Amino acid sequence: MSQTVETAPVKPAITLDDLDKIDVRVGRIVAVDDVASSKKLIKMTVDFGGFMRTILSGMKEERDDCKGELEGRQALFVVNLAPRKMAGELSEGMIYDIGYEDGILPALAVPEREVPDGVRLG
């Protein structure tokens, strides 16, 4: 069932050089843990093939069972975002979660088929 949202304005144009600065990779979520000090945050351990990252996301209230729905799944992540402390935990990237900014129940951005963990966008 498709939801209808008001189309947001297109953001200002960027160059290919700007886009090339963002390192987007496929990662496999190998563990999902609760962040006890937060109502919104979960902590994901993500395998990118040659390296692992801890990535926090505010999706605790969006899903009935974050652990069951996310563990083992591949998704798209930004891996070169500066690390950031959130609720006392360090996040080393960002997951692409489609729809949050438009006020709908977010969906993961995922590859259409299994690909090797760590492959890059582009």
mmCIF file of N, CA and C in Angstrom:
data_model
loop_
_atom_site.group_PDB
_atom_site.id
_atom_site.type_symbol
_atom_site.label_atom_id
_atom_site.label_comp_id
_atom_site.label_asym_id
_atom_site.label_seq_id
_atom_site.Cartn_x
_atom_site.Cartn_y
_atom_site.Cartn_z
ATOM 1 N N MET A 1 0.848 -1.181 0.000
ATOM 2 C CA MET A 1 0.000 0.000 0.000
ATOM 3 C C MET A 1 0.889 1.238 0.000
ATOM 4 N N SER A 2 0.687 2.102 -0.902
ATOM 5 C CA SER A 2 1.500 3.291 -1.068
ATOM 6 C C SER A 2 0.924 4.465 -0.280
ATOM 7 N N GLN A 3 1.822 5.212 0.371
ATOM 8 C CA GLN A 3 1.406 6.419 1.078
ATOM 9 C C GLN A 3 1.639 7.617 0.182
ATOM 10 N N THR A 4 0.849 8.662 0.378
ATOM 11 C CA THR A 4 1.035 9.892 -0.370
ATOM 12 C C THR A 4 1.655 10.929 0.554
ATOM 13 N N VAL A 5 2.700 11.594 0.072
ATOM 14 C CA VAL A 5 3.328 12.676 0.825
ATOM 15 C C VAL A 5 3.465 13.872 -0.098
ATOM 16 N N GLU A 6 3.512 15.038 0.520
ATOM 17 C CA GLU A 6 3.755 16.240 -0.265
ATOM 18 C C GLU A 6 5.217 16.225 -0.696
ATOM 19 N N THR A 7 5.458 16.437 -1.971
ATOM 20 C CA THR A 7 6.820 16.406 -2.489
ATOM 21 C C THR A 7 7.602 17.604 -1.969
ATOM 22 N N ALA A 8 8.737 17.311 -1.329
ATOM 23 C CA ALA A 8 9.598 18.367 -0.800
ATOM 24 C C ALA A 8 10.333 19.051 -1.952
ATOM 25 N N PRO A 9 10.698 20.308 -1.782
ATOM 26 C CA PRO A 9 11.471 20.987 -2.827
ATOM 27 C C PRO A 9 12.825 20.299 -3.012
ATOM 28 N N VAL A 10 13.342 20.349 -4.219
ATOM 29 C CA VAL A 10 14.660 19.789 -4.515
ATOM 30 C C VAL A 10 15.723 20.685 -3.890
ATOM 31 N N LYS A 11 16.694 20.066 -3.245
ATOM 32 C CA LYS A 11 17.783 20.821 -2.605
ATOM 33 C C LYS A 11 18.653 21.477 -3.678
ATOM 34 N N PRO A 12 19.477 22.468 -3.292
ATOM 35 C CA PRO A 12 20.351 23.132 -4.263
ATOM 36 C C PRO A 12 21.280 22.139 -4.971
ATOM 37 N N ALA A 13 21.615 22.460 -6.213
ATOM 38 C CA ALA A 13 22.477 21.599 -7.029
ATOM 39 C C ALA A 13 23.859 21.453 -6.394
ATOM 40 N N ILE A 14 24.417 20.259 -6.548
ATOM 41 C CA ILE A 14 25.792 19.995 -6.130
ATOM 42 C C ILE A 14 26.560 19.503 -7.347
ATOM 43 N N THR A 15 27.869 19.440 -7.226
ATOM 44 C CA THR A 15 28.692 18.956 -8.325
ATOM 45 C C THR A 15 29.010 17.478 -8.118
ATOM 46 N N LEU A 16 29.509 16.838 -9.153
ATOM 47 C CA LEU A 16 29.962 15.455 -9.014
ATOM 48 C C LEU A 16 31.093 15.359 -7.995
ATOM 49 N N ASP A 17 31.935 16.398 -7.918
ATOM 50 C CA ASP A 17 32.998 16.417 -6.905
ATOM 51 C C ASP A 17 32.416 16.373 -5.499
ATOM 52 N N ASP A 18 31.312 17.098 -5.269
ATOM 53 C CA ASP A 18 30.639 17.056 -3.964
ATOM 54 C C ASP A 18 30.147 15.639 -3.671
ATOM 55 N N LEU A 19 29.503 15.039 -4.645
ATOM 56 C CA LEU A 19 28.950 13.697 -4.485
ATOM 57 C C LEU A 19 30.053 12.667 -4.235
ATOM 58 N N ASP A 20 31.189 12.824 -4.906
ATOM 59 C CA ASP A 20 32.306 11.893 -4.747
ATOM 60 C C ASP A 20 32.896 11.895 -3.337
ATOM 61 N N LYS A 21 32.607 12.921 -2.553
ATOM 62 C CA LYS A 21 33.118 12.996 -1.180
ATOM 63 C C LYS A 21 32.403 12.029 -0.245
ATOM 64 N N ILE A 22 31.194 11.604 -0.612
ATOM 65 C CA ILE A 22 30.407 10.730 0.245
ATOM 66 C C ILE A 22 30.739 9.274 -0.083
ATOM 67 N N ASP A 23 31.196 8.527 0.927
ATOM 68 C CA ASP A 23 31.538 7.118 0.753
ATOM 69 C C ASP A 23 30.351 6.271 1.217
ATOM 70 N N VAL A 24 29.563 5.793 0.249
ATOM 71 C CA VAL A 24 28.387 4.975 0.532
ATOM 72 C C VAL A 24 28.738 3.526 0.205
ATOM 73 N N ARG A 25 28.504 2.656 1.202
ATOM 74 C CA ARG A 25 28.825 1.239 1.019
ATOM 75 C C ARG A 25 27.696 0.365 1.530
ATOM 76 N N VAL A 26 27.696 -0.869 1.018
ATOM 77 C CA VAL A 26 26.776 -1.881 1.520
ATOM 78 C C VAL A 26 27.418 -2.527 2.735
ATOM 79 N N GLY A 27 26.646 -2.613 3.804
ATOM 80 C CA GLY A 27 27.107 -3.298 5.001
ATOM 81 C C GLY A 27 26.053 -4.274 5.472
ATOM 82 N N ARG A 28 26.513 -5.295 6.191
ATOM 83 C CA ARG A 28 25.594 -6.286 6.759
ATOM 84 C C ARG A 28 25.470 -6.024 8.260
ATOM 85 N N ILE A 29 24.259 -5.845 8.723
ATOM 86 C CA ILE A 29 24.002 -5.603 10.138
ATOM 87 C C ILE A 29 24.124 -6.940 10.862
ATOM 88 N N VAL A 30 25.182 -7.088 11.668
ATOM 89 C CA VAL A 30 25.427 -8.370 12.338
ATOM 90 C C VAL A 30 24.901 -8.405 13.762
ATOM 91 N N ALA A 31 24.693 -7.243 14.369
ATOM 92 C CA ALA A 31 24.138 -7.201 15.724
ATOM 93 C C ALA A 31 23.375 -5.901 15.921
ATOM 94 N N VAL A 32 22.284 -5.990 16.651
ATOM 95 C CA VAL A 32 21.489 -4.816 17.017
ATOM 96 C C VAL A 32 21.306 -4.852 18.528
ATOM 97 N N ASP A 33 21.714 -3.766 19.174
ATOM 98 C CA ASP A 33 21.600 -3.671 20.623
ATOM 99 C C ASP A 33 20.840 -2.412 21.001
ATOM 100 N N ASP A 34 20.196 -2.472 22.141
ATOM 101 C CA ASP A 34 19.480 -1.338 22.686
ATOM 102 C C ASP A 34 20.478 -0.344 23.268
ATOM 103 N N VAL A 35 20.199 0.940 23.141
ATOM 104 C CA VAL A 35 20.950 1.975 23.844
ATOM 105 C C VAL A 35 20.070 2.353 25.028
ATOM 106 N N ALA A 36 20.421 1.829 26.204
ATOM 107 C CA ALA A 36 19.569 1.934 27.387
ATOM 108 C C ALA A 36 19.254 3.375 27.781
ATOM 109 N N SER A 37 20.182 4.280 27.529
ATOM 110 C CA SER A 37 19.988 5.673 27.946
ATOM 111 C C SER A 37 19.177 6.500 26.943
ATOM 112 N N SER A 38 18.608 5.848 25.925
ATOM 113 C CA SER A 38 17.874 6.574 24.890
ATOM 114 C C SER A 38 16.549 5.894 24.566
ATOM 115 N N LYS A 39 15.519 6.707 24.337
ATOM 116 C CA LYS A 39 14.215 6.188 23.923
ATOM 117 C C LYS A 39 14.179 5.872 22.430
ATOM 118 N N LYS A 40 15.095 6.486 21.664
ATOM 119 C CA LYS A 40 15.053 6.376 20.205
ATOM 120 C C LYS A 40 16.174 5.545 19.596
ATOM 121 N N LEU A 41 17.354 5.532 20.218
ATOM 122 C CA LEU A 41 18.540 4.977 19.566
ATOM 123 C C LEU A 41 18.710 3.470 19.721
ATOM 124 N N ILE A 42 19.164 2.861 18.620
ATOM 125 C CA ILE A 42 19.679 1.489 18.642
ATOM 126 C C ILE A 42 21.132 1.548 18.210
ATOM 127 N N LYS A 43 21.899 0.526 18.589
ATOM 128 C CA LYS A 43 23.309 0.432 18.197
ATOM 129 C C LYS A 43 23.459 -0.787 17.300
ATOM 130 N N MET A 44 23.929 -0.538 16.076
ATOM 131 C CA MET A 44 24.150 -1.623 15.123
ATOM 132 C C MET A 44 25.644 -1.863 14.959
ATOM 133 N N THR A 45 26.026 -3.135 14.934
ATOM 134 C CA THR A 45 27.376 -3.515 14.555
ATOM 135 C C THR A 45 27.270 -3.950 13.101
ATOM 136 N N VAL A 46 28.054 -3.301 12.233
ATOM 137 C CA VAL A 46 27.904 -3.502 10.790
ATOM 138 C C VAL A 46 29.220 -3.994 10.193
ATOM 139 N N ASP A 47 29.123 -5.053 9.391
ATOM 140 C CA ASP A 47 30.280 -5.648 8.713
ATOM 141 C C ASP A 47 30.363 -5.097 7.294
ATOM 142 N N PHE A 48 31.492 -4.461 6.982
ATOM 143 C CA PHE A 48 31.728 -3.911 5.646
ATOM 144 C C PHE A 48 32.801 -4.715 4.906
ATOM 145 N N GLY A 49 32.887 -5.996 5.188
ATOM 146 C CA GLY A 49 33.881 -6.832 4.525
ATOM 147 C C GLY A 49 35.230 -6.710 5.193
ATOM 148 N N GLY A 50 35.964 -5.651 4.895
ATOM 149 C CA GLY A 50 37.304 -5.462 5.451
ATOM 150 C C GLY A 50 37.344 -4.725 6.773
ATOM 151 N N PHE A 51 36.201 -4.227 7.242
ATOM 152 C CA PHE A 51 36.183 -3.516 8.514
ATOM 153 C C PHE A 51 34.771 -3.549 9.104
ATOM 154 N N MET A 52 34.698 -3.298 10.412
ATOM 155 C CA MET A 52 33.429 -3.261 11.137
ATOM 156 C C MET A 52 33.220 -1.842 11.664
ATOM 157 N N ARG A 53 31.982 -1.450 11.832
ATOM 158 C CA ARG A 53 31.648 -0.140 12.400
ATOM 159 C C ARG A 53 30.475 -0.282 13.359
ATOM 160 N N THR A 54 30.444 0.613 14.341
ATOM 161 C CA THR A 54 29.283 0.770 15.207
ATOM 162 C C THR A 54 28.524 1.983 14.693
ATOM 163 N N ILE A 55 27.245 1.787 14.388
ATOM 164 C CA ILE A 55 26.432 2.868 13.839
ATOM 165 C C ILE A 55 25.136 2.952 14.638
ATOM 166 N N LEU A 56 24.861 4.148 15.136
ATOM 167 C CA LEU A 56 23.636 4.389 15.895
ATOM 168 C C LEU A 56 22.565 4.945 14.969
ATOM 169 N N SER A 57 21.326 4.602 15.281
ATOM 170 C CA SER A 57 20.211 5.120 14.496
ATOM 171 C C SER A 57 18.996 5.291 15.402
ATOM 172 N N GLY A 58 18.230 6.326 15.158
ATOM 173 C CA GLY A 58 17.044 6.625 15.949
ATOM 174 C C GLY A 58 15.816 5.886 15.473
ATOM 175 N N MET A 59 15.894 4.573 15.350
ATOM 176 C CA MET A 59 14.747 3.828 14.828
ATOM 177 C C MET A 59 14.100 2.897 15.856
ATOM 178 N N LYS A 60 14.436 3.071 17.132
ATOM 179 C CA LYS A 60 13.882 2.180 18.167
ATOM 180 C C LYS A 60 12.357 2.233 18.215
ATOM 181 N N GLU A 61 11.790 3.414 18.082
ATOM 182 C CA GLU A 61 10.336 3.559 18.166
ATOM 183 C C GLU A 61 9.628 3.318 16.829
ATOM 184 N N GLU A 62 10.385 3.148 15.756
ATOM 185 C CA GLU A 62 9.799 2.977 14.421
ATOM 186 C C GLU A 62 9.478 1.526 14.100
ATOM 187 N N ARG A 63 10.082 0.600 14.821
ATOM 188 C CA ARG A 63 9.950 -0.820 14.503
ATOM 189 C C ARG A 63 9.518 -1.595 15.743
ATOM 190 N N ASP A 64 8.767 -2.655 15.528
ATOM 191 C CA ASP A 64 8.329 -3.489 16.641
ATOM 192 C C ASP A 64 9.476 -4.311 17.215
ATOM 193 N N ASP A 65 10.360 -4.811 16.347
ATOM 194 C CA ASP A 65 11.445 -5.692 16.769
ATOM 195 C C ASP A 65 12.690 -5.371 15.949
ATOM 196 N N CYS A 66 13.436 -4.334 16.368
ATOM 197 C CA CYS A 66 14.618 -3.906 15.607
ATOM 198 C C CYS A 66 15.588 -5.057 15.386
ATOM 199 N N LYS A 67 15.869 -5.802 16.431
ATOM 200 C CA LYS A 67 16.826 -6.904 16.337
ATOM 201 C C LYS A 67 16.365 -7.927 15.295
ATOM 202 N N GLY A 68 15.125 -8.371 15.400
ATOM 203 C CA GLY A 68 14.598 -9.372 14.478
ATOM 204 C C GLY A 68 14.468 -8.877 13.047
ATOM 205 N N GLU A 69 14.135 -7.599 12.880
ATOM 206 C CA GLU A 69 13.926 -7.050 11.540
ATOM 207 C C GLU A 69 15.222 -6.666 10.827
ATOM 208 N N LEU A 70 16.296 -6.375 11.598
ATOM 209 C CA LEU A 70 17.499 -5.816 10.987
ATOM 210 C C LEU A 70 18.703 -6.757 10.943
ATOM 211 N N GLU A 71 18.867 -7.600 11.962
ATOM 212 C CA GLU A 71 20.063 -8.449 11.997
ATOM 213 C C GLU A 71 20.121 -9.356 10.771
ATOM 214 N N GLY A 72 21.293 -9.405 10.163
ATOM 215 C CA GLY A 72 21.518 -10.224 8.977
ATOM 216 C C GLY A 72 21.210 -9.524 7.668
ATOM 217 N N ARG A 73 20.593 -8.356 7.715
ATOM 218 C CA ARG A 73 20.206 -7.639 6.499
ATOM 219 C C ARG A 73 21.334 -6.761 5.977
ATOM 220 N N GLN A 74 21.387 -6.620 4.676
ATOM 221 C CA GLN A 74 22.284 -5.652 4.049
ATOM 222 C C GLN A 74 21.531 -4.340 3.893
ATOM 223 N N ALA A 75 22.280 -3.235 3.971
ATOM 224 C CA ALA A 75 21.703 -1.908 3.768
ATOM 225 C C ALA A 75 22.811 -0.969 3.303
ATOM 226 N N LEU A 76 22.420 0.249 2.897
ATOM 227 C CA LEU A 76 23.376 1.266 2.473
ATOM 228 C C LEU A 76 23.724 2.165 3.654
ATOM 229 N N PHE A 77 25.030 2.472 3.779
ATOM 230 C CA PHE A 77 25.540 3.287 4.875
ATOM 231 C C PHE A 77 26.535 4.311 4.348
ATOM 232 N N VAL A 78 26.600 5.475 4.984
ATOM 233 C CA VAL A 78 27.686 6.429 4.771
ATOM 234 C C VAL A 78 28.765 6.053 5.783
ATOM 235 N N VAL A 79 29.980 5.765 5.294
ATOM 236 C CA VAL A 79 31.040 5.297 6.198
ATOM 237 C C VAL A 79 32.114 6.344 6.475
ATOM 238 N N ASN A 80 32.059 7.495 5.813
ATOM 239 C CA ASN A 80 33.080 8.519 6.070
ATOM 240 C C ASN A 80 32.521 9.758 6.750
ATOM 241 N N LEU A 81 31.398 9.604 7.426
ATOM 242 C CA LEU A 81 30.852 10.676 8.248
ATOM 243 C C LEU A 81 31.695 10.762 9.520
ATOM 244 N N ALA A 82 32.014 11.966 9.963
ATOM 245 C CA ALA A 82 32.826 12.115 11.178
ATOM 246 C C ALA A 82 32.131 11.419 12.346
ATOM 247 N N PRO A 83 32.874 10.655 13.165
ATOM 248 C CA PRO A 83 32.277 9.991 14.330
ATOM 249 C C PRO A 83 31.599 11.007 15.240
ATOM 250 N N ARG A 84 30.497 10.565 15.873
ATOM 251 C CA ARG A 84 29.707 11.473 16.701
ATOM 252 C C ARG A 84 29.205 10.729 17.944
ATOM 253 N N LYS A 85 29.324 11.375 19.090
ATOM 254 C CA LYS A 85 28.807 10.810 20.345
ATOM 255 C C LYS A 85 27.316 11.084 20.438
ATOM 256 N N MET A 86 26.567 10.035 20.754
ATOM 257 C CA MET A 86 25.122 10.136 20.933
ATOM 258 C C MET A 86 24.748 9.277 22.135
ATOM 259 N N ALA A 87 24.111 9.872 23.120
ATOM 260 C CA ALA A 87 23.679 9.156 24.328
ATOM 261 C C ALA A 87 24.823 8.355 24.945
ATOM 262 N N GLY A 88 26.035 8.933 24.914
ATOM 263 C CA GLY A 88 27.189 8.283 25.523
ATOM 264 C C GLY A 88 27.857 7.215 24.668
ATOM 265 N N GLU A 89 27.345 6.977 23.460
ATOM 266 C CA GLU A 89 27.902 5.973 22.543
ATOM 267 C C GLU A 89 28.468 6.681 21.318
ATOM 268 N N LEU A 90 29.472 6.082 20.684
ATOM 269 C CA LEU A 90 30.083 6.657 19.489
ATOM 270 C C LEU A 90 29.494 6.019 18.240
ATOM 271 N N SER A 91 28.985 6.853 17.333
ATOM 272 C CA SER A 91 28.468 6.387 16.050
ATOM 273 C C SER A 91 29.495 6.707 14.973
ATOM 274 N N GLU A 92 29.798 5.712 14.133
ATOM 275 C CA GLU A 92 30.850 5.843 13.124
ATOM 276 C C GLU A 92 30.298 5.801 11.707
ATOM 277 N N GLY A 93 29.126 6.350 11.493
ATOM 278 C CA GLY A 93 28.536 6.358 10.162
ATOM 279 C C GLY A 93 27.051 6.626 10.249
ATOM 280 N N MET A 94 26.359 6.388 9.120
ATOM 281 C CA MET A 94 24.922 6.646 9.060
ATOM 282 C C MET A 94 24.265 5.647 8.119
ATOM 283 N N ILE A 95 23.117 5.116 8.536
ATOM 284 C CA ILE A 95 22.345 4.222 7.677
ATOM 285 C C ILE A 95 21.390 5.070 6.838
ATOM 286 N N TYR A 96 21.163 4.651 5.598
ATOM 287 C CA TYR A 96 20.155 5.313 4.776
ATOM 288 C C TYR A 96 18.798 4.712 5.115
ATOM 289 N N ASP A 97 17.924 5.541 5.635
ATOM 290 C CA ASP A 97 16.579 5.164 6.061
ATOM 291 C C ASP A 97 15.627 6.078 5.294
ATOM 292 N N ILE A 98 14.912 5.547 4.330
ATOM 293 C CA ILE A 98 14.108 6.334 3.404
ATOM 294 C C ILE A 98 12.756 6.707 4.012
ATOM 295 N N GLY A 99 12.415 7.990 3.978
ATOM 296 C CA GLY A 99 11.084 8.432 4.362
ATOM 297 C C GLY A 99 10.996 9.188 5.666
ATOM 298 N N TYR A 100 12.008 9.103 6.519
ATOM 299 C CA TYR A 100 11.961 9.766 7.818
ATOM 300 C C TYR A 100 11.685 11.262 7.671
ATOM 301 N N GLU A 101 12.421 11.925 6.796
ATOM 302 C CA GLU A 101 12.274 13.374 6.612
ATOM 303 C C GLU A 101 10.898 13.755 6.085
ATOM 304 N N ASP A 102 10.201 12.802 5.473
ATOM 305 C CA ASP A 102 8.874 13.076 4.920
ATOM 306 C C ASP A 102 7.751 12.621 5.847
ATOM 307 N N GLY A 103 8.114 12.174 7.047
ATOM 308 C CA GLY A 103 7.114 11.837 8.041
ATOM 309 C C GLY A 103 6.393 10.521 7.838
ATOM 310 N N ILE A 104 7.002 9.603 7.087
ATOM 311 C CA ILE A 104 6.388 8.283 6.922
ATOM 312 C C ILE A 104 7.247 7.247 7.649
ATOM 313 N N LEU A 105 6.699 6.074 7.855
ATOM 314 C CA LEU A 105 7.451 4.994 8.466
ATOM 315 C C LEU A 105 8.638 4.677 7.571
ATOM 316 N N PRO A 106 9.855 4.865 8.049
ATOM 317 C CA PRO A 106 11.028 4.689 7.207
ATOM 318 C C PRO A 106 11.237 3.253 6.726
ATOM 319 N N ALA A 107 11.853 3.143 5.557
ATOM 320 C CA ALA A 107 12.241 1.868 4.962
ATOM 321 C C ALA A 107 13.735 1.915 4.702
ATOM 322 N N LEU A 108 14.406 0.799 4.873
ATOM 323 C CA LEU A 108 15.842 0.752 4.611
ATOM 324 C C LEU A 108 16.137 0.868 3.126
ATOM 325 N N ALA A 109 17.219 1.545 2.788
ATOM 326 C CA ALA A 109 17.735 1.542 1.418
ATOM 327 C C ALA A 109 18.623 0.306 1.313
ATOM 328 N N VAL A 110 18.212 -0.627 0.460
ATOM 329 C CA VAL A 110 18.903 -1.917 0.355
ATOM 330 C C VAL A 110 19.230 -2.241 -1.096
ATOM 331 N N PRO A 111 20.285 -3.036 -1.321
ATOM 332 C CA PRO A 111 20.554 -3.472 -2.697
ATOM 333 C C PRO A 111 19.444 -4.416 -3.175
ATOM 334 N N GLU A 112 19.189 -4.439 -4.458
ATOM 335 C CA GLU A 112 18.112 -5.283 -4.998
ATOM 336 C C GLU A 112 18.430 -6.766 -4.906
ATOM 337 N N ARG A 113 19.700 -7.116 -4.739
ATOM 338 C CA ARG A 113 20.130 -8.505 -4.559
ATOM 339 C C ARG A 113 21.353 -8.513 -3.661
ATOM 340 N N GLU A 114 21.698 -9.663 -3.116
ATOM 341 C CA GLU A 114 22.892 -9.783 -2.283
ATOM 342 C C GLU A 114 24.124 -9.367 -3.090
ATOM 343 N N VAL A 115 24.962 -8.578 -2.469
ATOM 344 C CA VAL A 115 26.243 -8.170 -3.048
ATOM 345 C C VAL A 115 27.298 -8.336 -1.963
ATOM 346 N N PRO A 116 28.585 -8.347 -2.316
ATOM 347 C CA PRO A 116 29.604 -8.483 -1.276
ATOM 348 C C PRO A 116 29.553 -7.309 -0.289
ATOM 349 N N ASP A 117 29.659 -7.627 0.997
ATOM 350 C CA ASP A 117 29.709 -6.568 2.020
ATOM 351 C C ASP A 117 30.900 -5.654 1.742
ATOM 352 N N GLY A 118 30.678 -4.361 1.842
ATOM 353 C CA GLY A 118 31.734 -3.386 1.639
ATOM 354 C C GLY A 118 31.784 -2.767 0.254
ATOM 355 N N VAL A 119 30.977 -3.284 -0.708
ATOM 356 C CA VAL A 119 31.013 -2.677 -2.039
ATOM 357 C C VAL A 119 30.483 -1.257 -1.985
ATOM 358 N N ARG A 120 31.011 -0.425 -2.870
ATOM 359 C CA ARG A 120 30.711 1.006 -2.883
ATOM 360 C C ARG A 120 29.603 1.342 -3.868
ATOM 361 N N LEU A 121 28.930 2.445 -3.568
ATOM 362 C CA LEU A 121 27.930 2.998 -4.465
ATOM 363 C C LEU A 121 28.653 3.616 -5.662
ATOM 364 N N GLY A 122 28.080 3.460 -6.826
ATOM 365 C CA GLY A 122 28.645 4.117 -8.004
ATOM 366 C C GLY A 122 29.304 3.186 -8.962
#
